[in-house]
PDB file of C-alpha atoms and ligand atoms in Angstrom:
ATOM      1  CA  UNK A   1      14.362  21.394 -49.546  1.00 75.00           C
ATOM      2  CA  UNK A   2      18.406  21.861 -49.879  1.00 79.00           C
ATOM      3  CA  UNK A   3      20.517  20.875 -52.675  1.00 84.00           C
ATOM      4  CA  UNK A   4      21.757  17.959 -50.344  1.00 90.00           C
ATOM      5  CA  UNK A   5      19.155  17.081 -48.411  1.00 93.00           C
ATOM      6  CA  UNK A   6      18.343  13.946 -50.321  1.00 96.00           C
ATOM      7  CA  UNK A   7      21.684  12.642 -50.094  1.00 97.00           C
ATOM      8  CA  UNK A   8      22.179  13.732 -46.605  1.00 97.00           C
ATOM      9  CA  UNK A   9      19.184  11.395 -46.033  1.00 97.00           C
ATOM     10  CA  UNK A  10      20.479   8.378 -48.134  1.00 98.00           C
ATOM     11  CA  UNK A  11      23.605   9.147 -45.273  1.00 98.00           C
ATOM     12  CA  UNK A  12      20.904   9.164 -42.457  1.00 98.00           C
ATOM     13  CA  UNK A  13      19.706   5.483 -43.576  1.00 98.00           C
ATOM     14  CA  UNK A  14      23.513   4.668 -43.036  1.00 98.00           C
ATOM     15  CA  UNK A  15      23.244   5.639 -39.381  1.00 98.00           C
ATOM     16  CA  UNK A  16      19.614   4.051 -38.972  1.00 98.00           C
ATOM     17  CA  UNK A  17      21.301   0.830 -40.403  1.00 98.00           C
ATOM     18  CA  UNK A  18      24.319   1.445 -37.857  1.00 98.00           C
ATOM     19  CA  UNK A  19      21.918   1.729 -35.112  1.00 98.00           C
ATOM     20  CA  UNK A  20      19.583  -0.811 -35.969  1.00 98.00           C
ATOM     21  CA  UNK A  21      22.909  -3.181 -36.132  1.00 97.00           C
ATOM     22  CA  UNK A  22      24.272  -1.880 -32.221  1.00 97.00           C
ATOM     23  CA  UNK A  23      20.362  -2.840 -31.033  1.00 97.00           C
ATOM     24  CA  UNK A  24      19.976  -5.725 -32.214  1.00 97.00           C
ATOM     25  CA  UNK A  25      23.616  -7.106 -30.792  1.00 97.00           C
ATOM     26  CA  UNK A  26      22.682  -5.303 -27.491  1.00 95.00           C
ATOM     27  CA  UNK A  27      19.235  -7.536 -28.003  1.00 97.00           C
ATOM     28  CA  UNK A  28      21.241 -10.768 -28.441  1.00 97.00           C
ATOM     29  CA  UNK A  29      24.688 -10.478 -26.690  1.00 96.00           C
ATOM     30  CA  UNK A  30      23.465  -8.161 -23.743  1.00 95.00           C
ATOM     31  CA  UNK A  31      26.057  -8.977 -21.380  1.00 95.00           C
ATOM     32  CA  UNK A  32      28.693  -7.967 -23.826  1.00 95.00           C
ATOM     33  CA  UNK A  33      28.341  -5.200 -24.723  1.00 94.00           C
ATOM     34  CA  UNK A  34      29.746  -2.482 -22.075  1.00 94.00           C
ATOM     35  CA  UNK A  35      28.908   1.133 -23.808  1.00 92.00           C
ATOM     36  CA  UNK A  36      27.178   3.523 -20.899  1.00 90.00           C
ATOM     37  CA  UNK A  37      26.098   6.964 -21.027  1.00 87.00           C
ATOM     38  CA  UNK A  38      29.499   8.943 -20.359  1.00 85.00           C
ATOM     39  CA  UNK A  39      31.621   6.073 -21.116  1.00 89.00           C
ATOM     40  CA  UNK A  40      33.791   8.239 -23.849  1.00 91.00           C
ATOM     41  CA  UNK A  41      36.993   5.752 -24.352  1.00 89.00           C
ATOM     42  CA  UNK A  42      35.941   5.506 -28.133  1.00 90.00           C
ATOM     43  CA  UNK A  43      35.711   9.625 -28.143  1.00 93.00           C
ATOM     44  CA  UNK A  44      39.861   9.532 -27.201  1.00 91.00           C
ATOM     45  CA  UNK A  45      41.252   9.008 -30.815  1.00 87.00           C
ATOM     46  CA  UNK A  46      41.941  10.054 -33.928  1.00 86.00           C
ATOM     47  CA  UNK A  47      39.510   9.383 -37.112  1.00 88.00           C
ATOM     48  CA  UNK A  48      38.825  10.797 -40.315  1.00 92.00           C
ATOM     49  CA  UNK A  49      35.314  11.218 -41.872  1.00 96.00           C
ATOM     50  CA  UNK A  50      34.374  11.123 -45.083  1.00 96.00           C
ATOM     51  CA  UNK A  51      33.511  14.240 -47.147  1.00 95.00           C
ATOM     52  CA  UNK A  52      29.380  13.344 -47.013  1.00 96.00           C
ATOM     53  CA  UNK A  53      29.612  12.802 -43.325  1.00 97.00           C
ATOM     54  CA  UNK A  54      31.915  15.994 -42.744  1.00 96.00           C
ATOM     55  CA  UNK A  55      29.683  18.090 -44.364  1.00 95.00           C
ATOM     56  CA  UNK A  56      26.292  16.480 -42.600  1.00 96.00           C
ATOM     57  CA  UNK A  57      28.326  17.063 -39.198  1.00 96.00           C
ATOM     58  CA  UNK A  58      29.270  20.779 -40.358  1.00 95.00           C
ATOM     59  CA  UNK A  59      25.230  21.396 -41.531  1.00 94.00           C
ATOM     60  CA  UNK A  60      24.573  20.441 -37.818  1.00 95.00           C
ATOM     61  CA  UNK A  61      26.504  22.486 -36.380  1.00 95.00           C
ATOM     62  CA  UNK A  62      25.380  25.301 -38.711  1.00 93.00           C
ATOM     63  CA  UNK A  63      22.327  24.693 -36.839  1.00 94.00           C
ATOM     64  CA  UNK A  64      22.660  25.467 -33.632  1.00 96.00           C
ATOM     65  CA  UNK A  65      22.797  28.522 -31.657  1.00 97.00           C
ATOM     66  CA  UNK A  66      25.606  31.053 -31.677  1.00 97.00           C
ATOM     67  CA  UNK A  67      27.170  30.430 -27.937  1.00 96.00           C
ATOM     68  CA  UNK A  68      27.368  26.371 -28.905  1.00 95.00           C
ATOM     69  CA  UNK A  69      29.115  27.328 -32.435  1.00 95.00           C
ATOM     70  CA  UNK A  70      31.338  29.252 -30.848  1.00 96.00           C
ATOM     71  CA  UNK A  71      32.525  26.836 -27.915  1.00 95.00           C
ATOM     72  CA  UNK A  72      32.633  24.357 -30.549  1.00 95.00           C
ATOM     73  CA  UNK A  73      34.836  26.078 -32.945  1.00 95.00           C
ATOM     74  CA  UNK A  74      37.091  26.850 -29.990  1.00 96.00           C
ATOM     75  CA  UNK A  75      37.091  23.091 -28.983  1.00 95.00           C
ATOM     76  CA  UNK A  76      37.773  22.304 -32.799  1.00 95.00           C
ATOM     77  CA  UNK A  77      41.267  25.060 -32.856  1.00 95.00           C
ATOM     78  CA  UNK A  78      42.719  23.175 -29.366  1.00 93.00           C
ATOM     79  CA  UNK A  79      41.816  19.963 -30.944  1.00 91.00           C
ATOM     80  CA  UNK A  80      44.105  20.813 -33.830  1.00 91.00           C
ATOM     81  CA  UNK A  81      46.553  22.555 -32.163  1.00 92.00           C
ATOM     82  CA  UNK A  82      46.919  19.317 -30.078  1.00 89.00           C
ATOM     83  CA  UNK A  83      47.193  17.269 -32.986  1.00 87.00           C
ATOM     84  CA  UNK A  84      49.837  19.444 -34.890  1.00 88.00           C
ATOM     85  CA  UNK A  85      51.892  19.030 -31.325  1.00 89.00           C
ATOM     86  CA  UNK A  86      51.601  15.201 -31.365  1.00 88.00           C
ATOM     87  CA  UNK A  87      52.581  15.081 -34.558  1.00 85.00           C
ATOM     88  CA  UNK A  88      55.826  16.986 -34.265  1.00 88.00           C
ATOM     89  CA  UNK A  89      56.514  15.141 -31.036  1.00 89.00           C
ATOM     90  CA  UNK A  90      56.133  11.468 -33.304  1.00 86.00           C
ATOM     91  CA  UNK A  91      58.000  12.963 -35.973  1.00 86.00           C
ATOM     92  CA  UNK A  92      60.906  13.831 -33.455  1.00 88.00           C
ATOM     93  CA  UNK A  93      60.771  10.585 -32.417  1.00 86.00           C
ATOM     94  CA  UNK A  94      59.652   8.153 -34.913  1.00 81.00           C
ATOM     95  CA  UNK A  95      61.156  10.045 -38.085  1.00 82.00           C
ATOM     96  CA  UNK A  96      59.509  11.450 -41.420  1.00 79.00           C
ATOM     97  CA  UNK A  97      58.171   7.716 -42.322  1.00 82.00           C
ATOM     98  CA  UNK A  98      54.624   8.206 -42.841  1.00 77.00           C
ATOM     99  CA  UNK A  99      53.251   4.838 -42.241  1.00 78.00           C
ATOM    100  CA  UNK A 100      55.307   4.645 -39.239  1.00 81.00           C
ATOM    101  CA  UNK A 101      53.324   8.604 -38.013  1.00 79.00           C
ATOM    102  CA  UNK A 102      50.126   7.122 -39.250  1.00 76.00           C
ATOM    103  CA  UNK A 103      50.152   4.016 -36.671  1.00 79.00           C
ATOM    104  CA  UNK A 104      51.654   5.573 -33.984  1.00 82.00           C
ATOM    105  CA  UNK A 105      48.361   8.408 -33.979  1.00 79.00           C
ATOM    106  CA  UNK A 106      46.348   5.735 -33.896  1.00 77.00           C
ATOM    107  CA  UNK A 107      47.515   4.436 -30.839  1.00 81.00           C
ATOM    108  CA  UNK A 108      47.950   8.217 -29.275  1.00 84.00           C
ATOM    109  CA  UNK A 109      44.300   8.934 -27.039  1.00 84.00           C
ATOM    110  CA  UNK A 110      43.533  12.526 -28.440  1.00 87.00           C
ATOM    111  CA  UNK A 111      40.106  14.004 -27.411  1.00 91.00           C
ATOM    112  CA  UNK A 112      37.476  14.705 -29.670  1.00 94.00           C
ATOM    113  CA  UNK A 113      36.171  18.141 -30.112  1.00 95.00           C
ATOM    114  CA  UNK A 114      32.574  17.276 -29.344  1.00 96.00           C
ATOM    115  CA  UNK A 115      33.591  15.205 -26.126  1.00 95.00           C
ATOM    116  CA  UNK A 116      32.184  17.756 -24.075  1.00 93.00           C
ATOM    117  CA  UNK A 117      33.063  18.336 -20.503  1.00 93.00           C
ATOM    118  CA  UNK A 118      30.295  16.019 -19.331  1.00 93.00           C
ATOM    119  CA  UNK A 119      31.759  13.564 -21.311  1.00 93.00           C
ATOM    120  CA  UNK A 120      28.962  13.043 -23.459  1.00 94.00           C
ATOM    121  CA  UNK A 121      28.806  13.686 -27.314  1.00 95.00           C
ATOM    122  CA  UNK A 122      27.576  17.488 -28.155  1.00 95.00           C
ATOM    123  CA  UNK A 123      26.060  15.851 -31.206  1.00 97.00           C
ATOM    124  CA  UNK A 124      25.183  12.673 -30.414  1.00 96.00           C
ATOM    125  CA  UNK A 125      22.042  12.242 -32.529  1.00 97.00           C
ATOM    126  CA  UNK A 126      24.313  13.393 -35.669  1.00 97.00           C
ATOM    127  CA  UNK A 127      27.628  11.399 -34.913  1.00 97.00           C
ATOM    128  CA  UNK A 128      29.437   9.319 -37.812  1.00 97.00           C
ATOM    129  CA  UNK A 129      28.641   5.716 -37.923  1.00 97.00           C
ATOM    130  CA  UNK A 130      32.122   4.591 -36.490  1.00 95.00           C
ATOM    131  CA  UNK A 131      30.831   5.889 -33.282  1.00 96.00           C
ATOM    132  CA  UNK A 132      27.473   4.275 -33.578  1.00 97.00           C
ATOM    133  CA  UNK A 133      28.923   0.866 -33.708  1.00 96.00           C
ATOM    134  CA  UNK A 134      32.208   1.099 -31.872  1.00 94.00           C
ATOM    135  CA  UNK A 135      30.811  -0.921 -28.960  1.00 94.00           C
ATOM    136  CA  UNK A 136      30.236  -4.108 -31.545  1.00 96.00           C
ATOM    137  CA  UNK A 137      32.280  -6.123 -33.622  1.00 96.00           C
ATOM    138  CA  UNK A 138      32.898  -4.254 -36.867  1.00 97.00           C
ATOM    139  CA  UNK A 139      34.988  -5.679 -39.946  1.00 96.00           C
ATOM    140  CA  UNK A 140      37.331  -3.540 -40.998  1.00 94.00           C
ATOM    141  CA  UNK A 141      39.606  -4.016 -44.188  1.00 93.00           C
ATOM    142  CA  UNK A 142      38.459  -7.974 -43.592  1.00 92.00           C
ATOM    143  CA  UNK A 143      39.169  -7.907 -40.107  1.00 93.00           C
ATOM    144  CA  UNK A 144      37.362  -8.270 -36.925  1.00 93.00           C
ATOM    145  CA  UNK A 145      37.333  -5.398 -34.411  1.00 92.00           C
ATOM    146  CA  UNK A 146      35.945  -5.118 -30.793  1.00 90.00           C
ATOM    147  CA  UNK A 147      36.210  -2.305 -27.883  1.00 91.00           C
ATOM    148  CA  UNK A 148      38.765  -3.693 -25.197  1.00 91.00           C
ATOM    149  CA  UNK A 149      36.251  -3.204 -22.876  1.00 93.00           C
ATOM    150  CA  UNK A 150      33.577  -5.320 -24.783  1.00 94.00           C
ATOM    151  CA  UNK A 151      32.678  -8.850 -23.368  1.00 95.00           C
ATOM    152  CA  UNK A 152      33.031 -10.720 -26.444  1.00 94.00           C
ATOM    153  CA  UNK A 153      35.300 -13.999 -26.196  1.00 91.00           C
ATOM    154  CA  UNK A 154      37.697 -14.951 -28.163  1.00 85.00           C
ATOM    155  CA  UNK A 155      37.247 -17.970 -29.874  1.00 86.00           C
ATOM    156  CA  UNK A 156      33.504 -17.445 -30.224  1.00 90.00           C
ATOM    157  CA  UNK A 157      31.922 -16.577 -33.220  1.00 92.00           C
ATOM    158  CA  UNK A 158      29.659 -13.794 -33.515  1.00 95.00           C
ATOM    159  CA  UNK A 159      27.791 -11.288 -36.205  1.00 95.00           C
ATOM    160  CA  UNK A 160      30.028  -8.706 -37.300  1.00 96.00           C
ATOM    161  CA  UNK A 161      28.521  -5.074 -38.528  1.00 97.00           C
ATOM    162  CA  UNK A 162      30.597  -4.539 -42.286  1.00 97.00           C
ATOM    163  CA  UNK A 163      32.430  -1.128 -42.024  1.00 96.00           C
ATOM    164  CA  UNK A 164      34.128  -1.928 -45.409  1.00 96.00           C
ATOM    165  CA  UNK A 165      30.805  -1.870 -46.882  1.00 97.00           C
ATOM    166  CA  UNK A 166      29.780   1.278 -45.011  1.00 97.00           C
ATOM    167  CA  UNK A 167      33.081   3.150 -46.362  1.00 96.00           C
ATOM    168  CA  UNK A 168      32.265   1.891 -49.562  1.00 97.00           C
ATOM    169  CA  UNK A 169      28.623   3.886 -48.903  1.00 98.00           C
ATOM    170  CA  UNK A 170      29.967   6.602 -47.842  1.00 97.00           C
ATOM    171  CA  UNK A 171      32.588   6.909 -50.828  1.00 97.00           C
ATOM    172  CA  UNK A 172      29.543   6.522 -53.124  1.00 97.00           C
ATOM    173  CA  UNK A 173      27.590   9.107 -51.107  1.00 97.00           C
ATOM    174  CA  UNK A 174      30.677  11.757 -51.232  1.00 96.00           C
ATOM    175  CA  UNK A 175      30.925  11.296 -54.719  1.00 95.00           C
ATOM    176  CA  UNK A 176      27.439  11.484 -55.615  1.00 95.00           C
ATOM    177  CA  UNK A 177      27.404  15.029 -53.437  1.00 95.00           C
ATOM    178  CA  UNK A 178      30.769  16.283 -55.202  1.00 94.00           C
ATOM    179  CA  UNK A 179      29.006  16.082 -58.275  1.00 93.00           C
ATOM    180  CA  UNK A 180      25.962  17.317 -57.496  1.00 92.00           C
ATOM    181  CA  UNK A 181      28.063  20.312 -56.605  1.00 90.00           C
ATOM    182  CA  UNK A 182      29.563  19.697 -60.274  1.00 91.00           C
ATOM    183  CA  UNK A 183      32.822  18.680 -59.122  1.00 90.00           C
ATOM    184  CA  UNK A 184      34.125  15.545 -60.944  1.00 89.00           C
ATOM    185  CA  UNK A 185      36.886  14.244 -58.181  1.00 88.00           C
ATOM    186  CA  UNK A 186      36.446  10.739 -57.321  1.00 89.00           C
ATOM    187  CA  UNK A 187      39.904  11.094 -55.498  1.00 90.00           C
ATOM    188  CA  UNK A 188      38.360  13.590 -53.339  1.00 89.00           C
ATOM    189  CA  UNK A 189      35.932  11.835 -52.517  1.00 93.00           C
ATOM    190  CA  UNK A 190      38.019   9.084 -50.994  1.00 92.00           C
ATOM    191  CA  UNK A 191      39.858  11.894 -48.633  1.00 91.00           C
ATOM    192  CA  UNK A 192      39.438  11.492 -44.914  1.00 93.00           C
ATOM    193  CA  UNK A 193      38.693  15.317 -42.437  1.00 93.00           C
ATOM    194  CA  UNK A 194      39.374  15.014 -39.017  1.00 92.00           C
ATOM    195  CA  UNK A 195      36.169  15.919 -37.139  1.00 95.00           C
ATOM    196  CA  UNK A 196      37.631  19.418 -36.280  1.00 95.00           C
ATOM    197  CA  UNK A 197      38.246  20.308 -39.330  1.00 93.00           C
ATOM    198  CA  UNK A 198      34.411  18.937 -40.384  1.00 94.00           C
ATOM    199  CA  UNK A 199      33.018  21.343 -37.547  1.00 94.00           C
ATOM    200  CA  UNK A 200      35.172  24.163 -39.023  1.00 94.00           C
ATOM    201  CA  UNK A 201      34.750  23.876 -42.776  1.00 92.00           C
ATOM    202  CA  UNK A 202      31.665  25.252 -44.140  1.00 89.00           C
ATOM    203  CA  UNK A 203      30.078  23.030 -47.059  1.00 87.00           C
ATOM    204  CA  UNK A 204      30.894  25.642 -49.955  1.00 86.00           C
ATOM    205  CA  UNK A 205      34.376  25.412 -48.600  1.00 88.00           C
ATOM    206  CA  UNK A 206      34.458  21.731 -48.462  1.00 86.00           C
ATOM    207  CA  UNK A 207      33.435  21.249 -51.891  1.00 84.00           C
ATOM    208  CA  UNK A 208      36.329  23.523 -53.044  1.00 81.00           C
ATOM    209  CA  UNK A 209      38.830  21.252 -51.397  1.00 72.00           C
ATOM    210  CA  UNK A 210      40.201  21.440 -48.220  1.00 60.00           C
ATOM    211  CA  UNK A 211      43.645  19.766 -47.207  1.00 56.00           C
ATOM    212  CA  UNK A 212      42.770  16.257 -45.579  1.00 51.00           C
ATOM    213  CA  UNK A 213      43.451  15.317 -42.137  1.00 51.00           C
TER     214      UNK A 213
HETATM  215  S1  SF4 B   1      31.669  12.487 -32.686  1.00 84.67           S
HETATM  216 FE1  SF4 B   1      30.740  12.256 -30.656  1.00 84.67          FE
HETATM  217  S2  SF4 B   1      30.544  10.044 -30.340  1.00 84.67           S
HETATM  218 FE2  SF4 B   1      32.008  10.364 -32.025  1.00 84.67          FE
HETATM  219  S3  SF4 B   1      34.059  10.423 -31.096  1.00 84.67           S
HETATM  220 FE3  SF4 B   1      33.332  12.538 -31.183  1.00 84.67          FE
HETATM  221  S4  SF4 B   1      32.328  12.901 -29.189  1.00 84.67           S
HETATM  222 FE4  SF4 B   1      32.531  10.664 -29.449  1.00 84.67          FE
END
């Protein structure tokens, strides 16, 4: 057994709680739901992972074989390259305000790194639980969000899967793992990685501190 491996499966009940969530909706609300196998509009933005689920996605791709590293670590350098030139074309047109840069990314579509060319997830049975729910109504910092493509009406009212709480789990989890590693950070632990710099950090290297993005 590895150091982590018992919080990496306290993260893995997470996902199982995700999934068991997107079923059940699919179950009840099937004609609204509209997620299909190479239907990759959620896989077209910008999102940052917590530390626990950065360094489950990096163990994963530890795992594979050296060919699939390597294409993925190439997909994870044009992914940030991509992002550093969006973000100098906002800042040239939105100026240094932060907040402003912030919400103008999240509108920007910018492909994920393991969006293969088949548009389907190169590690789909390990993604974050954002992407296991997108399809769903989530509640996020106490409000409701939906896919645009979902068939959910407005003015209806229907179960919503808690994200806050989940971000709240995963905090816990990222701070339970940076002290395991005996680093007492809680602000670390709150720090968001963009998923190429997950799949490019090693976990040793993670746990030393790695500038967020
Ligand atoms: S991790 Fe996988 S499912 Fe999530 S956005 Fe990236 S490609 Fe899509």
């Amino acid at each position: 057994m590895k150091p982590y491996d018992d919080i990496f499966q306290e993260y893995e009940q997470l996902q199982a709680r995700a999934d068991k969530a997107f079923r059940d909706m699919e179950k009840d609300y099937p004609s609204c739901i509209k997620c299909a196998e190479q239907c990759s509009d959620c896989c077209n933005a910008v999102f940052g992972l917590f530390l626990i689920e950065s360094a489950y996605l990096n163990s994963k791709v530890d795992a594979l074989d050296e060919d699939s590293k390597k294409a993925l670590l190439a997909r994870a350098d044009q992914a940030d390259e991509a992002l550093l030139a969006m973000e100098k074309r906002l800042r040239e047109t939105k100026g240094d305000d932060p907040e402003k840069i912030t919400e103008a990314i999240g509108k920007e579509r910018v492909r994920c790194p393991l969006l293969g060319d088949d548009e389907k997830c190169a590690l789909y049975a390990a993604r974050p639980v954002t992407c296991r729910v997108y399809g769903i109504p989530t509640l996020i910092n106490g409000k409701v969000h939906a896919c645009f493509k979902a068939g959910f009406e407005k003015g209806q009212s229907y179960p919503a899967f808690n994200l806050d709480g989940v971000y709240r789990e995963l905090y816990r989890l990222s701070n339970k793992f940076l002290e395991r590693a005996g680093v007492n950070d809680p602000e670390r632990a709150s720090l968001l990685l963009s998923v190429s710099k997950s799949i490019k950090t090693p976990v040793e290297d993670l746990l030393k501190g790695v500038k967020p993005r």
